[in-house]
Tab-separated table of C-alpha atoms and ligand atoms in Angstrom:
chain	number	residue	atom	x	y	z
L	166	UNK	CA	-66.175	79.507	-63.065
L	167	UNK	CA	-68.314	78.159	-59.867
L	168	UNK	CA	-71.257	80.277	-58.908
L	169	UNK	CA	-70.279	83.643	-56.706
L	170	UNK	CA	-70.562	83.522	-53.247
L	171	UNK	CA	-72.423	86.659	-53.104
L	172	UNK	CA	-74.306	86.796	-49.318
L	173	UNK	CA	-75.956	90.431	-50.911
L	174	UNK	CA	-77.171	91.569	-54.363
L	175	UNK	CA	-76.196	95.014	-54.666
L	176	UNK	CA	-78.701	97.460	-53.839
L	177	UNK	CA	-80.322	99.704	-56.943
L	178	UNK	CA	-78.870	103.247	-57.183
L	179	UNK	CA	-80.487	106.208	-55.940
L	180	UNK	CA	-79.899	109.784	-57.090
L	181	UNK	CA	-78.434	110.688	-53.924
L	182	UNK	CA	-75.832	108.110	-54.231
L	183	UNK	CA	-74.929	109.063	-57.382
L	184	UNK	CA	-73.285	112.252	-55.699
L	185	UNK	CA	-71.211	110.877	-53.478
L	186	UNK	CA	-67.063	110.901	-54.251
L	187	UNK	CA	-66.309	107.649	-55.717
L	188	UNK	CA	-63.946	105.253	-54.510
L	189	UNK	CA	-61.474	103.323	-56.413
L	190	UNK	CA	-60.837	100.166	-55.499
L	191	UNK	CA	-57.421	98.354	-57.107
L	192	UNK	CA	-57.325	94.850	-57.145
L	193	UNK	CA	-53.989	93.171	-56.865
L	194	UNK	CA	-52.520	90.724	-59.910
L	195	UNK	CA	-50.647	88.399	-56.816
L	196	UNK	CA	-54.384	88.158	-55.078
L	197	UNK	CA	-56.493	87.364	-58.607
L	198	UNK	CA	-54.042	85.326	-60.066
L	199	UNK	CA	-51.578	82.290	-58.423
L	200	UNK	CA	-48.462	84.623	-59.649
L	201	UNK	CA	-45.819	81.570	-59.830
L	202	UNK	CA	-48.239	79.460	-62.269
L	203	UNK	CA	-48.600	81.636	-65.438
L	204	UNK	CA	-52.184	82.205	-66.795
L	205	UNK	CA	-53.500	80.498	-63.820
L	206	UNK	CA	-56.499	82.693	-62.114
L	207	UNK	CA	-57.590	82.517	-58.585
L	208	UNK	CA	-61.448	81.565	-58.992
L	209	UNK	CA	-62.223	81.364	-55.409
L	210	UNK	CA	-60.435	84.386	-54.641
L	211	UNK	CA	-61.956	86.432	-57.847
L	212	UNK	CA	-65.584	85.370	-56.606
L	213	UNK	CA	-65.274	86.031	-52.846
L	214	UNK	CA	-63.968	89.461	-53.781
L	215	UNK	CA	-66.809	89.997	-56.152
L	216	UNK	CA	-69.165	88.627	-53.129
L	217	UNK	CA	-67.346	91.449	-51.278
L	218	UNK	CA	-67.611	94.044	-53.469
L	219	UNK	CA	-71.730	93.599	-53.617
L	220	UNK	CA	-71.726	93.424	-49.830
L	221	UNK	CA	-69.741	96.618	-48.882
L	222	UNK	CA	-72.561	98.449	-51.581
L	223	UNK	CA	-70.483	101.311	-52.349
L	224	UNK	CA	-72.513	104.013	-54.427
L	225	UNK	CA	-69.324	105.055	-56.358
L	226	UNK	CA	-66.682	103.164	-57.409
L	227	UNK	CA	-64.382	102.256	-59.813
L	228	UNK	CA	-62.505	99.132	-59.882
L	229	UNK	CA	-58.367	98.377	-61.254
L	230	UNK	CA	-57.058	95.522	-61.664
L	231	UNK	CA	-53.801	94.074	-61.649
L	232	UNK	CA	-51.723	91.737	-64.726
L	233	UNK	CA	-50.176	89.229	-62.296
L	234	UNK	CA	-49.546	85.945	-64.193
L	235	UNK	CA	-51.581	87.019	-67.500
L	236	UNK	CA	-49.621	89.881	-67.872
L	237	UNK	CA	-46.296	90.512	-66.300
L	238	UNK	CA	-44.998	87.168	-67.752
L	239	UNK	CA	-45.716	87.809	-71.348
L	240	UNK	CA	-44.628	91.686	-70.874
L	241	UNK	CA	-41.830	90.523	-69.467
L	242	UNK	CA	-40.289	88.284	-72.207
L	243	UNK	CA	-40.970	89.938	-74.980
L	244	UNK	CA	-39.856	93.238	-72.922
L	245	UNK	CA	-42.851	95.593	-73.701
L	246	UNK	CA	-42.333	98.097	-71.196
L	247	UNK	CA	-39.301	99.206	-72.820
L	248	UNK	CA	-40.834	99.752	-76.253
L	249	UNK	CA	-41.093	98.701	-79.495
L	250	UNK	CA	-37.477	96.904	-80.524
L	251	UNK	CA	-38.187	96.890	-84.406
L	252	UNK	CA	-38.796	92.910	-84.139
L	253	UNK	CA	-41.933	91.156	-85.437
L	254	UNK	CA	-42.040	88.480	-82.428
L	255	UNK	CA	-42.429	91.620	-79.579
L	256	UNK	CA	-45.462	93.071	-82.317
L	257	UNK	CA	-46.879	89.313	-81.307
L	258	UNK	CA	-46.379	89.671	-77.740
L	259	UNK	CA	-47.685	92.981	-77.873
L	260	UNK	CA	-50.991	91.650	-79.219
L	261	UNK	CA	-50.470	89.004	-76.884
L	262	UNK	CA	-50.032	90.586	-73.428
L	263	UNK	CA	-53.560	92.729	-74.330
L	264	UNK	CA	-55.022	89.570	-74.964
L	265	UNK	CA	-54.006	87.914	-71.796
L	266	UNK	CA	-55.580	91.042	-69.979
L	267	UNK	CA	-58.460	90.938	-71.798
L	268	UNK	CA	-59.004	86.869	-70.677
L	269	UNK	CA	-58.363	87.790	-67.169
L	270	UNK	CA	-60.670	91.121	-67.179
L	271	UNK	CA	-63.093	89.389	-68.612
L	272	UNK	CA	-63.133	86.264	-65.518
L	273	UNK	CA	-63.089	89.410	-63.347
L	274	UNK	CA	-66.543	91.084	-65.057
L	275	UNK	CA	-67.994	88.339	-65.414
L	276	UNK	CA	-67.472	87.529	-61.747
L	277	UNK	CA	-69.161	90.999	-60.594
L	278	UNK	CA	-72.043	90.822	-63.065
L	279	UNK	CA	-72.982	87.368	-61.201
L	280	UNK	CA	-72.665	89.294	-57.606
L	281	UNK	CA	-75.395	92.128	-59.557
L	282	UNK	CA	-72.325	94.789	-59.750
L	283	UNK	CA	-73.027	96.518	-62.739
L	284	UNK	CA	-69.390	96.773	-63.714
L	285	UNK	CA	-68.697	98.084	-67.241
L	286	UNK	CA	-65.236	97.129	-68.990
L	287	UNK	CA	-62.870	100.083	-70.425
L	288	UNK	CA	-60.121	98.872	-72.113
L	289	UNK	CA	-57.134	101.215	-71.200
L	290	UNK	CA	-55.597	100.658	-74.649
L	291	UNK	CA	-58.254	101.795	-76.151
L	292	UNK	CA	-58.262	105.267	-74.550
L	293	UNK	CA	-54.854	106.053	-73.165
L	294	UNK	CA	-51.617	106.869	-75.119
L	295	UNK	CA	-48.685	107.680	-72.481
L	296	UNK	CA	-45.549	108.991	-72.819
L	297	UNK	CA	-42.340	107.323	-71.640
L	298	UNK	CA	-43.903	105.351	-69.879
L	299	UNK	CA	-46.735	107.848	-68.059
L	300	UNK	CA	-50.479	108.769	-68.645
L	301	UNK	CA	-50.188	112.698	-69.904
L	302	UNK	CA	-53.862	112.954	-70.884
L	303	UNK	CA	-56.795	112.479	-68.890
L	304	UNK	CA	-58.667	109.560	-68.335
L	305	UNK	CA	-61.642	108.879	-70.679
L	306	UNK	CA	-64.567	111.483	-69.839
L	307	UNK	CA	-66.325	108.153	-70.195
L	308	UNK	CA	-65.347	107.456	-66.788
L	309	UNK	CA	-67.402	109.971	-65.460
L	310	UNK	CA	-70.510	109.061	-67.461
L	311	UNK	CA	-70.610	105.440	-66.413
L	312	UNK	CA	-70.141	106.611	-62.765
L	313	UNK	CA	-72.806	109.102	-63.447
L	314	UNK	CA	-75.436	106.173	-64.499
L	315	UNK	CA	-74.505	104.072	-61.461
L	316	UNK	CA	-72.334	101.353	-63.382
L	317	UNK	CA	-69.055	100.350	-61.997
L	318	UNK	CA	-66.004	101.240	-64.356
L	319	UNK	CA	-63.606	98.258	-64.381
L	320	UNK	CA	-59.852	99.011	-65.717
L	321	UNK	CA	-56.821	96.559	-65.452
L	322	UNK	CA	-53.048	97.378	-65.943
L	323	UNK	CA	-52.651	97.199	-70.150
L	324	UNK	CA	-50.181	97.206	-72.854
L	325	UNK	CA	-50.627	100.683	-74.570
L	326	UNK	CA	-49.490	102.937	-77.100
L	327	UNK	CA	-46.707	105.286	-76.371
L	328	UNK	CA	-45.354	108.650	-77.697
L	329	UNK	CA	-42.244	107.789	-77.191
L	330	UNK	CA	-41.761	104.341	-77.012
L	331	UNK	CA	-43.951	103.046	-79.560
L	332	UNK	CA	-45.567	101.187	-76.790
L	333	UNK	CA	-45.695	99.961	-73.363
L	334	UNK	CA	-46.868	99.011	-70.035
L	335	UNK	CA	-49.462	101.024	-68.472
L	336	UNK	CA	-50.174	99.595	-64.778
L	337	UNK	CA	-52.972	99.381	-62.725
L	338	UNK	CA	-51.263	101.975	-60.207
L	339	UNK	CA	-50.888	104.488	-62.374
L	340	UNK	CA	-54.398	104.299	-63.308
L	341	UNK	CA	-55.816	103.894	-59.643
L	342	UNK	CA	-54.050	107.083	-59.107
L	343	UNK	CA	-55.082	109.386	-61.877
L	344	UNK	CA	-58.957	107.877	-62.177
L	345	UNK	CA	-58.806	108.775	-57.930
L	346	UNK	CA	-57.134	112.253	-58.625
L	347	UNK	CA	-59.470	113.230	-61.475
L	348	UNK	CA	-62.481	112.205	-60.232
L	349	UNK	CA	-62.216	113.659	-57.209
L	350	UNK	CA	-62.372	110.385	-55.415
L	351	UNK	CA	-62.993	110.294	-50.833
L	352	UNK	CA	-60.402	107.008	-51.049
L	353	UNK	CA	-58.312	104.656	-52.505
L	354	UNK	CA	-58.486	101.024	-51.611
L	355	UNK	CA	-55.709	98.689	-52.276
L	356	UNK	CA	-55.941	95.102	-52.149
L	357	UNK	CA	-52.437	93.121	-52.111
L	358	UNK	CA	-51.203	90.072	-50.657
L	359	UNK	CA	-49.695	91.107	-47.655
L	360	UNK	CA	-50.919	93.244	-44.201
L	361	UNK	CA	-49.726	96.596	-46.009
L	362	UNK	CA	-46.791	98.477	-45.328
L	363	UNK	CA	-44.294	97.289	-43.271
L	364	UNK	CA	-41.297	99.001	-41.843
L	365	UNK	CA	-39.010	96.255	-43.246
L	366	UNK	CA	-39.414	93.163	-45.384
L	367	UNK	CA	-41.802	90.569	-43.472
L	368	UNK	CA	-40.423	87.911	-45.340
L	369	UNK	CA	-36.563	88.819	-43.995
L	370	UNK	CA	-38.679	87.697	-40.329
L	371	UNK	CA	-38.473	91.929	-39.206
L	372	UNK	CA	-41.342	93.375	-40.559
L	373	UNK	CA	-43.899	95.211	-38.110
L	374	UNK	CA	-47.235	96.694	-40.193
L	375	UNK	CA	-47.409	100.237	-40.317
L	376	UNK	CA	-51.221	100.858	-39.129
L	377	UNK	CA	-50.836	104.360	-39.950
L	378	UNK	CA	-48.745	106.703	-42.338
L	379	UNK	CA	-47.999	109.807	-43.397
L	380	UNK	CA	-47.147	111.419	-46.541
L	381	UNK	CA	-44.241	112.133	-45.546
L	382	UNK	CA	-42.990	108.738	-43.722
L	383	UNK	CA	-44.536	107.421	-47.295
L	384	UNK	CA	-41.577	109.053	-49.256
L	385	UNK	CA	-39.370	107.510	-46.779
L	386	UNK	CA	-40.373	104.167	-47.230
L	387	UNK	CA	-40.320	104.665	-50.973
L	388	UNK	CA	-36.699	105.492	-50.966
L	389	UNK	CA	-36.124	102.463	-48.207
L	390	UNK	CA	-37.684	100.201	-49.933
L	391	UNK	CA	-36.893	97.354	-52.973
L	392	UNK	CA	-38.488	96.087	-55.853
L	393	UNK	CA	-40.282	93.413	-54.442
L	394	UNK	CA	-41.061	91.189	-57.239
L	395	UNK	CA	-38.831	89.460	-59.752
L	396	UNK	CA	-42.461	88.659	-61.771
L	397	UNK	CA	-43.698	92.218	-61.323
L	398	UNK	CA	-42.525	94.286	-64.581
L	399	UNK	CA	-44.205	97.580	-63.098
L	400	UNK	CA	-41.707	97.374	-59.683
L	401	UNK	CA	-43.795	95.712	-57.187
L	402	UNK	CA	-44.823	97.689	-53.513
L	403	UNK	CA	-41.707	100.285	-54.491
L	404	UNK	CA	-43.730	100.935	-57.418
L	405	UNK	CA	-46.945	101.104	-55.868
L	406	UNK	CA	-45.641	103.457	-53.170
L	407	UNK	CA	-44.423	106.170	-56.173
L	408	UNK	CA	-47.494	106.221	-57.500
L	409	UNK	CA	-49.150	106.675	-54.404
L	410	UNK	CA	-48.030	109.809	-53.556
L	411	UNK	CA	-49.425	112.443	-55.895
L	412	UNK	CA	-52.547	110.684	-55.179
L	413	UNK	CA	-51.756	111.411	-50.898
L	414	UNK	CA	-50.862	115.287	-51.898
L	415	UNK	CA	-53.925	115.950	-53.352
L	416	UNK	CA	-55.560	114.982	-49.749
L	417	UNK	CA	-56.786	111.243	-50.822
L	418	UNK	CA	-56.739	108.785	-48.212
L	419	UNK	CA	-55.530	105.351	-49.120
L	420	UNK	CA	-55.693	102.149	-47.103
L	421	UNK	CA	-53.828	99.049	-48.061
L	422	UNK	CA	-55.749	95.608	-47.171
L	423	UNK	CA	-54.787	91.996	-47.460
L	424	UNK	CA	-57.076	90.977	-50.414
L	425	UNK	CA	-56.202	87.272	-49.460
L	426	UNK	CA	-57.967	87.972	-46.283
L	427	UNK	CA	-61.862	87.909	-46.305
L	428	UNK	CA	-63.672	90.323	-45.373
L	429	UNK	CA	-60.937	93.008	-45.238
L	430	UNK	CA	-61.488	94.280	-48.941
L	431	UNK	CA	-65.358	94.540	-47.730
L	432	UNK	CA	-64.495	96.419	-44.537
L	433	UNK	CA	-61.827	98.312	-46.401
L	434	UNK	CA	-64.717	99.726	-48.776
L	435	UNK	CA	-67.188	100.609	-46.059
L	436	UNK	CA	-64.837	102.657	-43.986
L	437	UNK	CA	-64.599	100.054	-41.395
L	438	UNK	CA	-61.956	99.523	-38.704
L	439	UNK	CA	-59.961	96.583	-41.081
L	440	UNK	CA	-56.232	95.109	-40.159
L	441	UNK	CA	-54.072	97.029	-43.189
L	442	UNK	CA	-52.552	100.620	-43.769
L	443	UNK	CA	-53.754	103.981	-43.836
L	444	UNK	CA	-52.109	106.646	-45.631
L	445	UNK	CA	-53.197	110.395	-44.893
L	446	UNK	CA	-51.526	113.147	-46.126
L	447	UNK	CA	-50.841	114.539	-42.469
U	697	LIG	O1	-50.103	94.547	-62.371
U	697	LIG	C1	-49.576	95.564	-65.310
U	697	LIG	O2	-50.451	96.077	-64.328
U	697	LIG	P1	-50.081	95.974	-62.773
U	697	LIG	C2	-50.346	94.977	-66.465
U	697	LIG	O3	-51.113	96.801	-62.083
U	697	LIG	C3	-49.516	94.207	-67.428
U	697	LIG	O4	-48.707	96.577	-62.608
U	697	LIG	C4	-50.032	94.111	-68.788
U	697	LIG	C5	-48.406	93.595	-67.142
């Protein structure tokens, strides 16, 4: 990896800062990786986020990531989201989709360590065990701890244990959600690919961006609209807009960026007027 284009180290914490609500920030898998070339990350794109990321100098915030071609491939033939079949081969891809995660996490760390982010791995796998499918428990009290000390927690989507399933897929939305909801967080940003919510499929040539949203025209569009991606194993915006909306009840304020774009992701972070989505409850 080249060096990071980082135009601002970021700034030493002070007390003060370490009281503010955090933000969580989720990275998307189709912006950090090329999703059509599998194991393939997007350098330039991981470092100018990381560059970002110093710039906007949040004083709390935890960062998700996505799987996008690490991940959902591998998940997605040896079917881990569905749980454990009996078979030796998916106990190989189970290892095997963690491991992928871990190689991408890793690229993203050590990006934000070169910008001077302080960002600290957790491992979902290591902490979580969901249930069909869903996080039950709470996050690691860890979490808080790091936050507390001024480091910057870094999660990703994972393959984790399961209650019920033996094991599965844990994504990075579910975690943005429930790290926002139980920390209390001001906002949740969301980096993807496209603009941010549209009120029908851009790519159909109809699509106009929804600037603003409320909860409530957010359950509409969940019901509207389709699993997006035939890569995604986690269901894509539809999924993305479920998990958004216990996170929009509790009075969290979400805004949806294209992380493609420069600069939005930065302006996203500092509260800044940015092209993209806002979700409010009312
Ligand atoms: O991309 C899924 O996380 P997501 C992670 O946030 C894996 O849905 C392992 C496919």
């Amino acid at each position: 990896m080249q060096a990071a284009q980082c135009s601002k180290p970021a700034r030493p914490t002070k007390a003060s800062e370490l009281k503010a609500r955090p933000i969580v920030l989720k990275l998307g898998g189709s912006v950090i990786t090329h999703k059509d070339v599998p194991f393939s990350a997007n350098e330039p794109a991981i470092e100018r986020l990381a560059g970002e990321i110093a710039e906007a100098m949040v004083p709390q915030l935890v960062i998700v990531h996505g799987g996008g071609s690490f991940g959902h491939p591998l998940a997605k033939k040896y079917v881990i989201k569905d749980g454990f079949n009996g078979k030796f081969s998916q106990l190989l891809g189970f290892s095997e989709t963690h491991q992928a995660m871990i190689t991408l996490n890793n690229m993203i760390l050590k990006a934000l360590i070169h910008c001077n982010i302080p960002a600290f791995s957790i491992a979902p796998s290591s902490t979580i065990v969901s249930k069909s499918g869903r996080m039950v428990a709470k996050i690691d009290e860890r979490l808080k701890r790091l936050l507390h000390i001024g480091l910057v927690p870094l999660l990703y989507g994972d393959a984790v244990l399961d209650s019920d399933r033996v094991f599965t897929i844990l994504s990075g939305d579910q975690l943005v959600v429930a790290a926002a909801i139980q920390l209390d967080a001001e906002r949740i940003v969301i980096g993807v690919e496209g603009d941010g919510l549209f009120k029908s499929d851009p790519k159909l040539g109809r699509g106009d961006l929804i600037r603003t949203c409320t909860l409530q025209q957010l359950k509409e569009l969940g019901k509207q609209s389709r699993k997006t991606s035939a890569h995604d194993v986690t269901g894509g915006m539809q999924g993305k807009i479920a998990e958004l909306v216990p996170a929009v009840e509790k009075g969290i304020t979400v805004t949806i960026v294209n992380a493609c774009k420069p600069q939005r992701v930065c302006k996203a972070l500092r509260g800044e007027e940015v092209i993209g989505t806002i979700i409010r409850r009312e």
